[in-house]
XYZ file of N, CA and C in Angstrom:
423
model
N 0.820 -1.202 0.000
C 0.000 0.000 0.000
C 0.858 1.259 0.000
N 1.936 1.248 0.791
C 2.795 2.429 0.880
C 3.467 2.730 -0.450
N 3.876 1.683 -1.202
C 4.514 1.894 -2.502
C 3.559 2.568 -3.475
N 2.332 2.132 -3.484
C 1.315 2.707 -4.375
C 1.041 4.159 -4.002
N 0.987 4.450 -2.716
C 0.771 5.817 -2.250
C 1.912 6.719 -2.696
N 3.141 6.227 -2.578
C 4.301 7.008 -3.012
C 4.302 7.256 -4.499
N 3.876 6.250 -5.274
C 3.799 6.391 -6.733
C 2.764 7.441 -7.117
N 1.622 7.425 -6.460
C 0.563 8.403 -6.727
C 1.050 9.807 -6.378
N 1.733 9.934 -5.239
C 2.255 11.241 -4.829
C 3.296 11.753 -5.830
N 4.158 10.872 -6.334
C 5.173 11.293 -7.311
C 4.521 11.704 -8.627
N 3.488 10.992 -9.035
C 2.756 11.388 -10.251
C 2.136 12.779 -10.086
N 1.620 13.063 -8.904
C 1.049 14.393 -8.634
C 2.137 15.463 -8.688
N 3.318 15.142 -8.137
C 4.431 16.103 -8.199
C 4.863 16.348 -9.640
N 4.918 15.290 -10.450
C 5.277 15.437 -11.865
C 4.260 16.293 -12.611
N 2.990 16.114 -12.289
C 1.947 16.935 -12.903
C 2.108 18.395 -12.495
N 2.376 18.641 -11.210
C 2.635 20.008 -10.735
C 3.811 20.640 -11.483
N 4.866 19.866 -11.679
C 6.052 20.378 -12.374
C 5.723 20.672 -13.834
N 5.002 19.773 -14.484
C 4.662 19.958 -15.898
C 3.754 21.173 -16.096
N 2.803 21.355 -15.187
C 1.874 22.483 -15.291
C 2.419 23.750 -14.652
N 3.643 23.658 -14.116
C 4.324 24.787 -13.477
C 3.562 25.337 -12.273
N 2.802 24.460 -11.598
C 2.127 24.818 -10.356
C 3.146 24.915 -9.235
N 4.017 23.911 -9.146
C 5.131 23.882 -8.200
C 6.384 23.453 -8.965
N 7.490 24.075 -8.662
C 8.737 23.778 -9.377
C 9.502 22.670 -8.659
N 9.062 21.417 -8.836
C 9.664 20.283 -8.154
C 11.065 19.986 -8.659
N 11.408 20.444 -9.842
C 12.742 20.178 -10.379
C 13.721 21.318 -10.119
N 13.335 22.274 -9.329
C 14.210 23.402 -8.991
C 15.477 22.921 -8.276
N 15.328 21.950 -7.390
C 16.445 21.411 -6.620
C 16.706 19.971 -7.028
N 17.995 19.611 -7.082
C 18.323 18.238 -7.429
C 19.818 17.991 -7.379
N 20.230 16.818 -7.825
C 21.653 16.457 -7.795
C 22.394 17.048 -8.988
N 22.350 18.361 -9.130
C 22.917 19.050 -10.288
C 24.380 19.446 -10.084
N 24.927 19.120 -8.939
C 26.313 19.464 -8.629
C 27.229 18.349 -9.128
N 28.287 18.699 -9.826
C 29.206 17.654 -10.287
C 30.019 17.130 -9.110
N 30.448 15.880 -9.215
C 31.238 15.271 -8.138
C 32.636 15.874 -8.099
N 33.122 16.252 -9.257
C 34.502 16.725 -9.335
C 34.637 17.662 -10.520
N 35.033 18.893 -10.264
C 35.167 19.868 -11.339
C 36.572 20.463 -11.413
N 37.327 20.377 -10.347
C 38.652 20.998 -10.363
C 39.517 20.388 -11.455
N 40.347 21.231 -12.046
C 41.277 20.761 -13.063
C 40.648 20.490 -14.405
N 39.413 20.904 -14.630
C 38.775 20.676 -15.920
C 38.928 21.905 -16.801
N 38.673 21.735 -18.078
C 38.823 22.861 -19.006
C 37.853 23.986 -18.693
N 36.787 23.675 -17.991
C 35.817 24.707 -17.643
C 36.420 25.756 -16.702
N 37.372 25.360 -15.903
C 38.021 26.276 -14.963
C 39.499 26.488 -15.309
N 39.846 26.414 -16.571
C 41.239 26.571 -16.993
C 41.544 28.037 -17.301
N 42.410 28.620 -16.506
C 42.859 29.990 -16.749
C 44.358 30.019 -16.996
N 44.918 28.884 -17.366
C 46.361 28.800 -17.622
C 46.695 29.478 -18.947
N 47.939 29.846 -19.092
C 48.375 30.504 -20.331
C 48.643 29.492 -21.439
N 48.822 28.214 -21.084
C 49.168 27.209 -22.091
C 48.098 26.146 -22.310
N 46.926 26.273 -21.692
C 45.849 25.304 -21.878
C 46.026 24.008 -21.116
N 46.889 23.992 -20.108
C 47.136 22.785 -19.323
C 46.365 22.870 -18.001
N 45.056 22.583 -18.077
C 44.175 22.731 -16.907
C 44.590 21.838 -15.755
N 45.084 20.635 -16.040
C 45.402 19.674 -14.993
C 46.543 20.143 -14.101
N 47.555 20.729 -14.679
C 48.682 21.200 -13.872
C 48.446 22.598 -13.308
N 47.606 23.386 -13.956
C 47.310 24.733 -13.491
C 46.460 24.723 -12.217
N 45.567 23.741 -12.095
C 44.602 23.699 -10.999
C 44.627 22.310 -10.355
N 45.664 21.996 -9.572
C 45.775 20.666 -8.962
C 44.781 20.483 -7.807
N 44.650 19.242 -7.351
C 43.721 18.910 -6.274
C 43.995 19.728 -5.017
N 45.249 19.995 -4.721
C 45.601 20.744 -3.519
C 45.026 22.160 -3.534
N 44.834 22.742 -4.715
C 44.246 24.083 -4.815
C 42.721 24.063 -4.709
N 42.122 22.919 -4.991
C 40.662 22.826 -5.088
C 39.958 23.250 -3.803
N 40.562 22.974 -2.660
C 39.886 23.288 -1.395
C 39.980 24.761 -1.016
N 40.835 25.518 -1.692
C 41.030 26.913 -1.292
C 40.741 27.920 -2.405
N 40.112 27.472 -3.474
C 39.808 28.386 -4.574
C 38.315 28.436 -4.836
N 37.833 29.596 -5.177
C 36.439 29.748 -5.579
C 36.351 29.518 -7.084
N 35.345 28.789 -7.497
C 35.153 28.530 -8.920
C 34.314 29.635 -9.543
N 34.521 29.878 -10.823
C 33.748 30.899 -11.516
C 32.538 30.301 -12.225
N 32.648 29.086 -12.720
C 31.614 28.526 -13.587
C 30.837 27.366 -12.977
N 30.965 27.129 -11.724
C 30.212 26.046 -11.106
C 30.900 25.598 -9.834
N 30.385 24.569 -9.242
C 30.943 24.011 -8.016
C 30.936 22.500 -8.111
N 31.549 21.869 -7.148
C 31.516 20.415 -7.060
C 31.403 20.026 -5.605
N 31.092 18.774 -5.353
C 30.985 18.316 -3.978
C 30.483 16.896 -3.894
N 30.675 16.303 -2.746
C 30.257 14.930 -2.495
C 28.767 14.920 -2.157
N 27.989 14.158 -2.911
C 26.533 14.051 -2.722
C 25.873 15.426 -2.750
N 26.353 16.289 -3.625
C 25.879 17.663 -3.668
C 24.530 17.841 -4.325
N 23.821 18.835 -3.847
C 22.569 19.265 -4.470
C 22.658 20.764 -4.696
N 21.901 21.226 -5.654
C 21.865 22.665 -5.919
C 20.548 23.002 -6.594
N 20.296 24.305 -6.727
C 19.163 24.712 -7.533
C 19.563 24.491 -8.998
N 18.615 24.592 -9.897
C 18.862 24.232 -11.295
C 19.827 25.176 -12.014
N 20.217 26.272 -11.398
C 21.195 27.190 -12.005
C 22.492 27.288 -11.201
N 22.632 26.465 -10.200
C 23.785 26.435 -9.299
C 24.069 27.801 -8.653
N 23.019 28.474 -8.287
C 23.178 29.731 -7.545
C 23.403 29.454 -6.064
N 22.823 28.349 -5.584
C 23.000 27.931 -4.204
C 23.320 26.443 -4.209
N 24.474 26.094 -3.663
C 24.964 24.718 -3.712
C 25.222 24.197 -2.299
N 24.873 22.940 -2.084
C 25.115 22.267 -0.810
C 25.791 20.932 -1.086
N 26.747 20.567 -0.256
C 27.384 19.258 -0.365
C 27.882 18.855 1.018
N 28.183 17.592 1.150
C 28.663 17.073 2.427
C 30.175 17.253 2.547
N 30.642 17.355 3.774
C 32.077 17.383 4.066
C 32.330 16.352 5.170
N 33.468 15.680 5.082
C 33.787 14.603 6.018
C 35.166 14.803 6.612
N 35.357 14.234 7.774
C 36.692 14.151 8.360
C 36.752 12.874 9.187
N 37.752 12.059 8.932
C 37.856 10.768 9.610
C 38.778 10.808 10.828
N 39.262 11.979 11.207
C 40.150 12.092 12.346
C 41.601 11.770 12.006
N 41.860 11.373 10.779
C 43.202 11.007 10.345
C 43.771 11.957 9.292
N 42.927 12.426 8.392
C 43.390 13.267 7.286
C 43.764 14.666 7.750
N 44.637 15.299 6.997
C 45.074 16.650 7.339
C 44.079 17.706 6.865
N 43.147 17.333 5.998
C 42.146 18.277 5.497
C 40.759 17.660 5.615
N 39.757 18.506 5.589
C 38.369 18.047 5.532
C 38.094 17.587 4.107
N 37.388 16.510 3.974
C 37.084 15.940 2.669
C 35.839 16.595 2.100
N 36.001 17.395 1.031
C 34.894 18.138 0.437
C 34.569 17.741 -0.994
N 35.503 17.097 -1.680
C 35.288 16.700 -3.073
C 36.028 15.413 -3.358
N 35.631 14.733 -4.408
C 36.261 13.471 -4.743
C 37.706 13.689 -5.161
N 38.573 12.755 -4.785
C 39.964 12.813 -5.192
C 40.164 11.914 -6.387
N 40.971 12.361 -7.318
C 41.280 11.537 -8.476
C 42.600 11.946 -9.073
N 43.006 11.189 -10.023
C 44.231 11.500 -10.743
C 43.897 12.363 -11.938
N 44.847 13.164 -12.342
C 44.622 14.049 -13.476
C 44.679 13.258 -14.777
N 44.404 13.932 -15.849
C 44.343 13.304 -17.161
C 45.630 12.567 -17.515
N 46.766 13.159 -17.233
C 48.037 12.526 -17.583
C 48.471 11.470 -16.558
N 47.903 11.475 -15.360
C 48.286 10.536 -14.306
C 47.435 9.267 -14.289
N 46.189 9.363 -14.730
C 45.269 8.239 -14.648
C 45.541 7.164 -15.685
N 44.916 6.015 -15.494
C 45.085 4.912 -16.430
C 44.477 5.217 -17.786
N 43.302 5.786 -17.783
C 42.599 6.114 -19.028
C 42.032 7.518 -18.901
N 42.882 8.487 -18.720
C 42.406 9.839 -18.496
C 42.060 10.036 -17.041
N 41.110 10.897 -16.744
C 40.715 11.200 -15.368
C 40.238 9.937 -14.665
N 40.676 9.742 -13.438
C 40.394 8.500 -12.730
C 40.130 8.814 -11.257
N 38.881 8.744 -10.830
C 38.530 8.997 -9.442
C 38.893 7.778 -8.610
N 39.524 8.001 -7.474
C 40.035 6.909 -6.643
C 39.166 6.618 -5.426
N 37.882 6.848 -5.527
C 36.973 6.596 -4.420
C 35.742 5.866 -4.923
N 34.981 5.316 -3.991
C 33.752 4.626 -4.347
C 32.551 5.468 -3.941
N 31.677 5.720 -4.902
C 30.432 6.438 -4.620
C 29.365 5.922 -5.568
N 28.120 5.927 -5.104
C 27.027 5.338 -5.864
C 25.766 6.181 -5.715
N 25.105 6.442 -6.825
C 23.760 7.001 -6.809
C 22.814 5.809 -6.765
N 22.157 5.592 -5.645
C 21.369 4.377 -5.455
C 19.912 4.504 -5.895
N 19.325 5.677 -5.705
C 17.910 5.824 -6.038
C 17.575 7.301 -6.184
N 16.535 7.588 -6.956
C 16.118 8.967 -7.175
C 14.744 8.952 -7.835
N 13.862 9.816 -7.384
C 12.592 9.990 -8.082
C 12.783 11.048 -9.159
N 11.933 11.080 -10.174
C 12.087 12.078 -11.244
C 12.050 13.527 -10.757
N 11.333 13.783 -9.672
C 11.257 15.156 -9.157
C 12.324 15.448 -8.100
N 13.138 14.460 -7.773
C 14.170 14.563 -6.743
C 13.578 14.760 -5.343
N 12.326 14.373 -5.166
C 11.728 14.432 -3.832
C 12.335 13.374 -2.926
N 12.967 12.365 -3.527
C 13.682 11.338 -2.775
C 14.966 11.028 -3.523
N 16.099 11.072 -2.808
C 17.396 10.755 -3.400
C 18.173 9.907 -2.402
N 18.919 8.919 -2.903
C 19.722 8.058 -2.040
C 21.105 7.902 -2.661
N 22.145 8.150 -1.854
C 23.528 8.185 -2.318
C 24.391 7.448 -1.304
N 25.402 6.750 -1.768
C 26.320 6.046 -0.879
C 27.740 6.454 -1.216
N 28.491 6.878 -0.191
C 29.898 7.262 -0.345
C 30.724 6.446 0.638
N 31.764 5.821 0.150
C 32.635 4.999 0.992
C 33.867 5.820 1.366
N 33.919 6.276 2.588
C 35.017 7.115 3.051
C 36.007 6.272 3.848
N 37.284 6.295 3.477
C 38.277 5.478 4.195
C 38.466 5.949 5.638
N 38.663 4.998 6.543
C 38.849 5.330 7.947
C 40.294 5.639 8.297
N 41.215 5.258 7.447
C 42.613 5.622 7.702
C 42.981 6.789 6.799
N 44.134 7.377 7.025
C 44.557 8.561 6.286
C 44.535 8.298 4.777
N 44.011 9.256 4.055
C 43.918 9.161 2.596
C 45.262 9.529 1.989
N 45.766 8.712 1.125
C 47.077 8.999 0.536
C 46.926 9.885 -0.686
N 47.639 10.980 -0.699
C 47.591 11.898 -1.842
C 48.783 11.726 -2.724
């Protein structure tokens, strides 16, 4: 019975969104997991985004064209962004974004070295489920 009730409620939300009664799609998982070091934020003189904007700079720089974060949500224009931050008591920094190797360092280009999963989501984002596996010992950079 509960599943059917949830389905009916989601259909009503979709109808509201389609008829623009309520903007159910205003908020959602529109934040990228990792944006640092991409061509979108490349201000280097030689076009080498990966070396110009390394992971170590990512935690202390403001982005001009977007944001990133772990399990992040934002409005549909990324004017207001929210994401989780973690600390395992071992790392020297708070964990705010996924760590990965740059294009020239990875096996096949960019290579994220963490496990994360989008497990479930309704079309209106009224329900979202995400799993992030955070190591309990110090993260090696």
